[in-house]
């Protein structure tokens, strides 16, 4: 596990990924990631996966620094803790 990378999800979600979403595993998982620094639980699962795949394909030290500092700001501001439908995040049920 690394500090920056897509957040690990529950193993039971693996069969629910589409082919594109599996690319989030092309990099090591992390304590915080691009999706967490760009909305946390306030973004949809579809958007989270898009951001995780984007991160895996655009991995760089500059992106990692951006994610690190954005995460600190979001945590301090307490942004994106809840989704629109849940106190945290609803279960991932796959693609529509």
Coordinates of C-alpha atoms in Angstrom, one line a residue:
X1 CA 0.0 0.0 0.0
X2 CA 1.2 3.5 -0.7
X3 CA 0.2 6.9 0.7
X4 CA -1.4 8.1 -2.6
X5 CA -3.4 5.8 -4.8
X6 CA -6.9 4.6 -5.4
X7 CA -8.5 3.7 -2.0
X8 CA -9.0 0.0 -1.6
X9 CA -12.6 -1.2 -1.9
X10 CA -14.4 -4.2 -0.5
X11 CA -13.3 -7.5 -2.2
X12 CA -17.0 -8.3 -2.9
X13 CA -17.1 -5.3 -5.3
X14 CA -14.6 -6.9 -7.7
X15 CA -17.1 -8.9 -9.8
X16 CA -19.2 -5.7 -10.2
X17 CA -16.4 -3.7 -12.0
X18 CA -16.6 -3.3 -15.8
X19 CA -13.5 -3.7 -17.9
X20 CA -12.5 0.0 -17.6
X21 CA -12.9 0.1 -13.8
X22 CA -10.5 -2.8 -13.4
X23 CA -7.7 -0.4 -14.4
X24 CA -7.8 1.2 -11.0
X25 CA -5.8 -1.8 -9.9
X26 CA -2.9 -0.9 -12.3
X27 CA -1.3 1.0 -9.5
X28 CA -0.9 0.4 -5.7
X29 CA -3.8 1.3 -3.5
X30 CA -3.3 4.2 -1.1
X31 CA -4.5 5.9 2.1
X32 CA -5.9 8.7 0.0
X33 CA -6.4 9.1 -3.7
X34 CA -7.5 11.4 -6.5
X35 CA -11.2 10.7 -6.0
X36 CA -10.9 11.4 -2.3
X37 CA -9.2 14.8 -3.0
X38 CA -11.8 15.7 -5.6
X39 CA -15.1 15.1 -3.7
X40 CA -14.8 12.1 -1.4
X41 CA -18.2 10.7 -0.8
X42 CA -20.0 13.6 -2.5
X43 CA -19.3 12.1 -5.9
X44 CA -21.0 9.1 -7.6
X45 CA -19.4 5.7 -7.8
X46 CA -19.2 6.2 -11.6
X47 CA -17.2 9.4 -11.1
X48 CA -14.9 7.9 -8.5
X49 CA -14.0 5.1 -10.8
X50 CA -13.4 7.5 -13.6
X51 CA -11.0 9.5 -11.4
X52 CA -9.2 6.4 -10.1
X53 CA -8.6 5.2 -13.7
X54 CA -7.5 8.7 -14.7
X55 CA -5.0 8.7 -11.8
X56 CA -3.7 5.2 -12.8
X57 CA -3.1 6.5 -16.4
X58 CA -1.6 9.8 -15.4
X59 CA 0.6 8.8 -12.4
X60 CA 3.3 11.4 -11.6
X61 CA 5.0 13.0 -8.6
X62 CA 3.2 16.3 -9.4
X63 CA -0.2 14.6 -9.4
X64 CA 0.7 12.9 -6.1
X65 CA 1.7 16.2 -4.5
X66 CA -1.6 17.8 -5.7
X67 CA -3.6 14.9 -4.2
X68 CA -1.7 15.1 -0.9
X69 CA -2.2 18.8 -0.3
X70 CA -5.8 18.7 -1.6
X71 CA -6.6 15.9 0.8
X72 CA -5.3 17.9 3.8
X73 CA -7.5 20.9 2.8
X74 CA -10.6 18.7 2.3
X75 CA -10.1 16.9 5.7
X76 CA -9.6 20.2 7.5
X77 CA -12.7 21.7 5.8
X78 CA -14.7 18.5 6.3
X79 CA -15.9 18.6 2.7
X80 CA -17.6 15.6 1.0
X81 CA -18.0 13.4 4.1
X82 CA -21.6 12.4 3.2
X83 CA -23.1 11.4 0.0
X84 CA -26.5 12.8 -1.1
X85 CA -28.2 9.5 -0.1
X86 CA -26.2 8.3 2.9
X87 CA -24.2 9.4 5.9
X88 CA -21.1 8.0 4.3
X89 CA -21.3 6.2 0.9
X90 CA -23.9 3.8 -0.4
X91 CA -22.8 0.3 -1.5
X92 CA -21.4 -0.1 -5.0
X93 CA -23.9 -2.2 -6.9
X94 CA -22.1 -2.2 -10.3
X95 CA -22.9 -0.3 -13.4
X96 CA -26.4 0.7 -14.5

